[in-house]
JSON list of C-alpha atoms in Angstrom, two decimals:
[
{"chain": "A", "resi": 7, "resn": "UNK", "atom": "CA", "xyz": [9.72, -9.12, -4.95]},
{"chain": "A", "resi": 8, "resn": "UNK", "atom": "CA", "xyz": [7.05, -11.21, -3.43]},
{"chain": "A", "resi": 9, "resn": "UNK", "atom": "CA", "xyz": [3.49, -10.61, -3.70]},
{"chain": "A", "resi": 10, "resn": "UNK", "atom": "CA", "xyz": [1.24, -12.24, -2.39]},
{"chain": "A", "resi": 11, "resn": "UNK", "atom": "CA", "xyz": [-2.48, -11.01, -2.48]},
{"chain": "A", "resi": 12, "resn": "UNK", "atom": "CA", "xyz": [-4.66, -12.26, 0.38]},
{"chain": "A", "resi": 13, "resn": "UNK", "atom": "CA", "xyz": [-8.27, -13.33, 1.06]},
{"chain": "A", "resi": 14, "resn": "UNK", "atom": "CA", "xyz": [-10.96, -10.81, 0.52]},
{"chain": "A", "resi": 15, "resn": "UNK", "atom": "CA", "xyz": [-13.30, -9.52, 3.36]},
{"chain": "A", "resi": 16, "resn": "UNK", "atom": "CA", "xyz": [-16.08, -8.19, 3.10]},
{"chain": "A", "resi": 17, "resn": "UNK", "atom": "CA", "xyz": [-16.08, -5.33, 5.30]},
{"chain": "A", "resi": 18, "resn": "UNK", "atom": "CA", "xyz": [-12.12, -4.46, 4.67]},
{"chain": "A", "resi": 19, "resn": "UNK", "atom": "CA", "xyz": [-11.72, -5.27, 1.44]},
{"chain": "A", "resi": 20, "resn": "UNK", "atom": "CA", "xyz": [-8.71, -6.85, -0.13]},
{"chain": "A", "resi": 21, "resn": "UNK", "atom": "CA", "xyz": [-5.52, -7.47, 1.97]},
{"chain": "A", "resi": 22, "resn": "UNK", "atom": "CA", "xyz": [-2.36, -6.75, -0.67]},
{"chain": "A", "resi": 23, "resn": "UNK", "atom": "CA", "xyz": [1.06, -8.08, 0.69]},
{"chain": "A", "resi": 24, "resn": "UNK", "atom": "CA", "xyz": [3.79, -6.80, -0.58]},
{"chain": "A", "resi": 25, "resn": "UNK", "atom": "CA", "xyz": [7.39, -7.51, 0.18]},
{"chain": "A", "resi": 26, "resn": "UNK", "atom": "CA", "xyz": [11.25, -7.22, -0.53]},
{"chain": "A", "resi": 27, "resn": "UNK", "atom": "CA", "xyz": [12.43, -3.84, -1.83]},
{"chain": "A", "resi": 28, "resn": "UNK", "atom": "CA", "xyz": [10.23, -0.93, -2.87]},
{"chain": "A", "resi": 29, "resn": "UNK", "atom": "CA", "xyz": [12.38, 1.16, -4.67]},
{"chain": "A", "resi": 30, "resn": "UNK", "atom": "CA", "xyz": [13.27, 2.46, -7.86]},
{"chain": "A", "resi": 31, "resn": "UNK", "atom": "CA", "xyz": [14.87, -0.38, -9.05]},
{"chain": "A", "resi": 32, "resn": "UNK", "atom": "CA", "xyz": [11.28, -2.24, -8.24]},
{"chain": "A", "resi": 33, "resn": "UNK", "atom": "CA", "xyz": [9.09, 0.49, -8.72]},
{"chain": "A", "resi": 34, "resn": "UNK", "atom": "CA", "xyz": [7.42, -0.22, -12.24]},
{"chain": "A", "resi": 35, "resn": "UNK", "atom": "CA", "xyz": [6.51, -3.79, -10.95]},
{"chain": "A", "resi": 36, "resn": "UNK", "atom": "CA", "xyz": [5.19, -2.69, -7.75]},
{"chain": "A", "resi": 37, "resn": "UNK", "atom": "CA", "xyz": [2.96, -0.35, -9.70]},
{"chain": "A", "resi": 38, "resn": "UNK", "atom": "CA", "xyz": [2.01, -2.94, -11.73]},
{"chain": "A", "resi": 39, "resn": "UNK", "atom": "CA", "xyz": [1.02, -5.00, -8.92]},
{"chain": "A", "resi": 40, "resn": "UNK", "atom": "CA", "xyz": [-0.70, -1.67, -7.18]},
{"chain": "A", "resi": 41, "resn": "UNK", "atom": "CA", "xyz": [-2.91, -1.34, -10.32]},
{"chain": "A", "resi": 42, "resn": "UNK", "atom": "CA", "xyz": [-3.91, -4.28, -10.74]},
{"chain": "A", "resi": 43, "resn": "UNK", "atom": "CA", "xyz": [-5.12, -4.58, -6.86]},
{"chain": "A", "resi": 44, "resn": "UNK", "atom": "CA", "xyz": [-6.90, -1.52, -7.77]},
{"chain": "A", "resi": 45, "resn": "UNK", "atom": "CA", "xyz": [-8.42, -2.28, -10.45]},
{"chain": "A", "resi": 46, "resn": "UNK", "atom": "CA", "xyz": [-9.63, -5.93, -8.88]},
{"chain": "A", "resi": 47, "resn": "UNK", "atom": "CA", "xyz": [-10.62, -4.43, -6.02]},
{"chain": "A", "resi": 48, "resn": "UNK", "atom": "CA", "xyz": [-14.59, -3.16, -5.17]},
{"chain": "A", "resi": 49, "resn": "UNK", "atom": "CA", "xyz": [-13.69, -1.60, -2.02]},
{"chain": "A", "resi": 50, "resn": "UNK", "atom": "CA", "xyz": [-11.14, -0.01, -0.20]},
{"chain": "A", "resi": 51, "resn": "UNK", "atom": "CA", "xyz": [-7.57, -1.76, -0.44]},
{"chain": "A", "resi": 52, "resn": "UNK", "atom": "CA", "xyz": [-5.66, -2.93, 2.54]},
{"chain": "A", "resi": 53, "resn": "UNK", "atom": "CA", "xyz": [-1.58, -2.90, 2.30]},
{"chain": "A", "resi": 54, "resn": "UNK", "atom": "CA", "xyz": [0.63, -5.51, 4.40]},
{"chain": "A", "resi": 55, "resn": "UNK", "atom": "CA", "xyz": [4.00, -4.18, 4.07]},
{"chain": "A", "resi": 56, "resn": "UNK", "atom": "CA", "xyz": [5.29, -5.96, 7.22]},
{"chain": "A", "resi": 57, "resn": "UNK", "atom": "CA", "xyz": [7.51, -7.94, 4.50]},
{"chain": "A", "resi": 58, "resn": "UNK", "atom": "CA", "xyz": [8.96, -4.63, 3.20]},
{"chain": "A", "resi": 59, "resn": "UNK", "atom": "CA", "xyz": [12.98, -4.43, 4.10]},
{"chain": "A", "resi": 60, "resn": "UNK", "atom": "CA", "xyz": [13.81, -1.34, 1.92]},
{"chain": "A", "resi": 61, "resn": "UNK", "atom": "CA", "xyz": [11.81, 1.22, 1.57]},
{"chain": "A", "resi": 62, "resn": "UNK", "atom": "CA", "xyz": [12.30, 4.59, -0.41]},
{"chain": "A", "resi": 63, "resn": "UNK", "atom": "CA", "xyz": [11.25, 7.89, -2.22]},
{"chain": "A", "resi": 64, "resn": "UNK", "atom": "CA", "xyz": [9.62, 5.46, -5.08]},
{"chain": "A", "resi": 65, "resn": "UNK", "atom": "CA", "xyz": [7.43, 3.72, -2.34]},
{"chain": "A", "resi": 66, "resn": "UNK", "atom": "CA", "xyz": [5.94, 7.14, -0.95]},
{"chain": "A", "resi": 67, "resn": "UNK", "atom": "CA", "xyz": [5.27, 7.69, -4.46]},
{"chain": "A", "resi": 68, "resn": "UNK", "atom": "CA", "xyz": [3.47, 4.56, -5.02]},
{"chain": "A", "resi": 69, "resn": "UNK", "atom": "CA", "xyz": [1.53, 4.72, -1.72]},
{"chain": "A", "resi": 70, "resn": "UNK", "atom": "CA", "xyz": [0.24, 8.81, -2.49]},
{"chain": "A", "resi": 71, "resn": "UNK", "atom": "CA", "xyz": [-0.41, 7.26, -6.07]},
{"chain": "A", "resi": 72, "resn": "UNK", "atom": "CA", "xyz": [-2.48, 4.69, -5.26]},
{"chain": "A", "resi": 73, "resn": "UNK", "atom": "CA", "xyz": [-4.64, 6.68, -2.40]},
{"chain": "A", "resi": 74, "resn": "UNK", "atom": "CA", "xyz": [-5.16, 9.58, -4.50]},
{"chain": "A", "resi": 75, "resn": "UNK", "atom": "CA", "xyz": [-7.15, 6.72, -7.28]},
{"chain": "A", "resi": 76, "resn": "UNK", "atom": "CA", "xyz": [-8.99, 5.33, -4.47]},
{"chain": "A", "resi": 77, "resn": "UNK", "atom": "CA", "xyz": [-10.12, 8.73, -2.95]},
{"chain": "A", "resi": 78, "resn": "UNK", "atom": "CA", "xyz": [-11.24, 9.41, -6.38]},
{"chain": "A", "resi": 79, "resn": "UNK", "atom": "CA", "xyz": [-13.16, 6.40, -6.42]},
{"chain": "A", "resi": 80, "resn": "UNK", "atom": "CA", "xyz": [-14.96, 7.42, -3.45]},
{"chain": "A", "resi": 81, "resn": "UNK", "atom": "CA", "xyz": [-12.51, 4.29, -1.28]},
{"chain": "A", "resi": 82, "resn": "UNK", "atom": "CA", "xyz": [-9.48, 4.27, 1.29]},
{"chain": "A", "resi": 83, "resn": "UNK", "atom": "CA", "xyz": [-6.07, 3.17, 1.39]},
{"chain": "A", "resi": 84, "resn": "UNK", "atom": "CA", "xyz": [-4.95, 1.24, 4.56]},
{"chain": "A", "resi": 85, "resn": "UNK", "atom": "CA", "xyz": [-1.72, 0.35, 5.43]},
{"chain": "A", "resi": 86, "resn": "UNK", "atom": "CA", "xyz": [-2.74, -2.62, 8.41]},
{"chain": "A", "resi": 87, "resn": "UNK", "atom": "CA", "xyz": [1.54, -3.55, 8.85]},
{"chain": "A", "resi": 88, "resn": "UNK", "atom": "CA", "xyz": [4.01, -1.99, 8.00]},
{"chain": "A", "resi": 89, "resn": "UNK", "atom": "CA", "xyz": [7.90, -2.89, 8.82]},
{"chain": "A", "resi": 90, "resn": "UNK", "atom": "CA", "xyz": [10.52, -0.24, 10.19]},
{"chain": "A", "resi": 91, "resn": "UNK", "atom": "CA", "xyz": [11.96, 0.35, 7.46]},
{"chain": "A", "resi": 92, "resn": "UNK", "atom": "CA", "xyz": [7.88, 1.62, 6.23]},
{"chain": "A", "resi": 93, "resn": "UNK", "atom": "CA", "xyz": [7.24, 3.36, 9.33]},
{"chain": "A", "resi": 94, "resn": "UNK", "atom": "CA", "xyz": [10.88, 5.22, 8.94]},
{"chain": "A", "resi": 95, "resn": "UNK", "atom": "CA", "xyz": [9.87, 6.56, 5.66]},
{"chain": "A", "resi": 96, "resn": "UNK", "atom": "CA", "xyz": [6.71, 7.49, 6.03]},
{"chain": "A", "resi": 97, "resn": "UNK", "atom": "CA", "xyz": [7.31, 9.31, 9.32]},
{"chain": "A", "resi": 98, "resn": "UNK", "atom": "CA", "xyz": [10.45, 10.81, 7.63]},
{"chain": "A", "resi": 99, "resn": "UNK", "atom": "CA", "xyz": [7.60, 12.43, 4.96]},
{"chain": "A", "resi": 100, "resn": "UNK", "atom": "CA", "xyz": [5.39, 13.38, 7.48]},
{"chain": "A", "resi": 101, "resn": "UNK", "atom": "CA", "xyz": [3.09, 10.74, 6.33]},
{"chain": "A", "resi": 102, "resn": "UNK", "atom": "CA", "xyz": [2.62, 8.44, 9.18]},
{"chain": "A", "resi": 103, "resn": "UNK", "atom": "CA", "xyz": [-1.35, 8.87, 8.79]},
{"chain": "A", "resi": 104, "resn": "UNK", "atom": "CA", "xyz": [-1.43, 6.25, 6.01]},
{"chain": "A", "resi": 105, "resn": "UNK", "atom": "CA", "xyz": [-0.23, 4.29, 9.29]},
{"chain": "A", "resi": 106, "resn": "UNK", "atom": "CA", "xyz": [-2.70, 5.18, 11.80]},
{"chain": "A", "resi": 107, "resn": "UNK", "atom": "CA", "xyz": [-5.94, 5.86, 8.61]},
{"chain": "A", "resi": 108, "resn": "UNK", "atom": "CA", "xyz": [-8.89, 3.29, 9.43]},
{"chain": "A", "resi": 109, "resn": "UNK", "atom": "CA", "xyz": [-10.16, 1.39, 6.54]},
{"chain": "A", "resi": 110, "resn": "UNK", "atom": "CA", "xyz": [-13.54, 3.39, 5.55]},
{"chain": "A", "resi": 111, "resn": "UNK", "atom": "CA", "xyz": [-11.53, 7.14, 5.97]}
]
């Protein structure tokens, strides 16, 4: 797995890459990395998964997971890139919005 946060904007937020697999097998230090992002972060969170190659069940998981925290917080999720194998899934769960969702939503 390779993570590699970005710099912080101001008006976006953070920018969290994340790459390789995100699957079960990499699920618990995804959501490790996901947590800590949110808990670093004062605004909404931006996701670059234009590094992500395999992409499953466990990812959607980790994507609602960490939306539903920030909504509760009052703060968005944004995925700003996103590789096929992202879009696949997400349109597969009838989630594509988390492609299209601007940054303040």
């Amino acid at each position: 797995m390779t993570t590699l946060p970005t710099a912080d904007t101001p008006a976006a937020g953070p920018v969290l890459c994340l790459g390789a697999e995100m699957t079960i097998a990499h699920a618990a230090a995804h959501r490790d990395t996901l947590a800590d992002a949110l808990a670093a972060a004062s605004g909404d969170l931006q996701l670059d998964l234009s590094g992500v190659s395999d992409f499953d069940s466990s990812g959607v998981q980790l994507l609602l997971a960490a939306r539903r925290s920030l909504r509760e917080r009052g703060r968005a999720l944004q995925v700003v890139a996103a590789s096929a194998a992202v879009q696949d899934a997400l349109q597969l769960f009838g989630l594509a919005d988390l492609l299209d969702a601007p940054a303040n939503a």
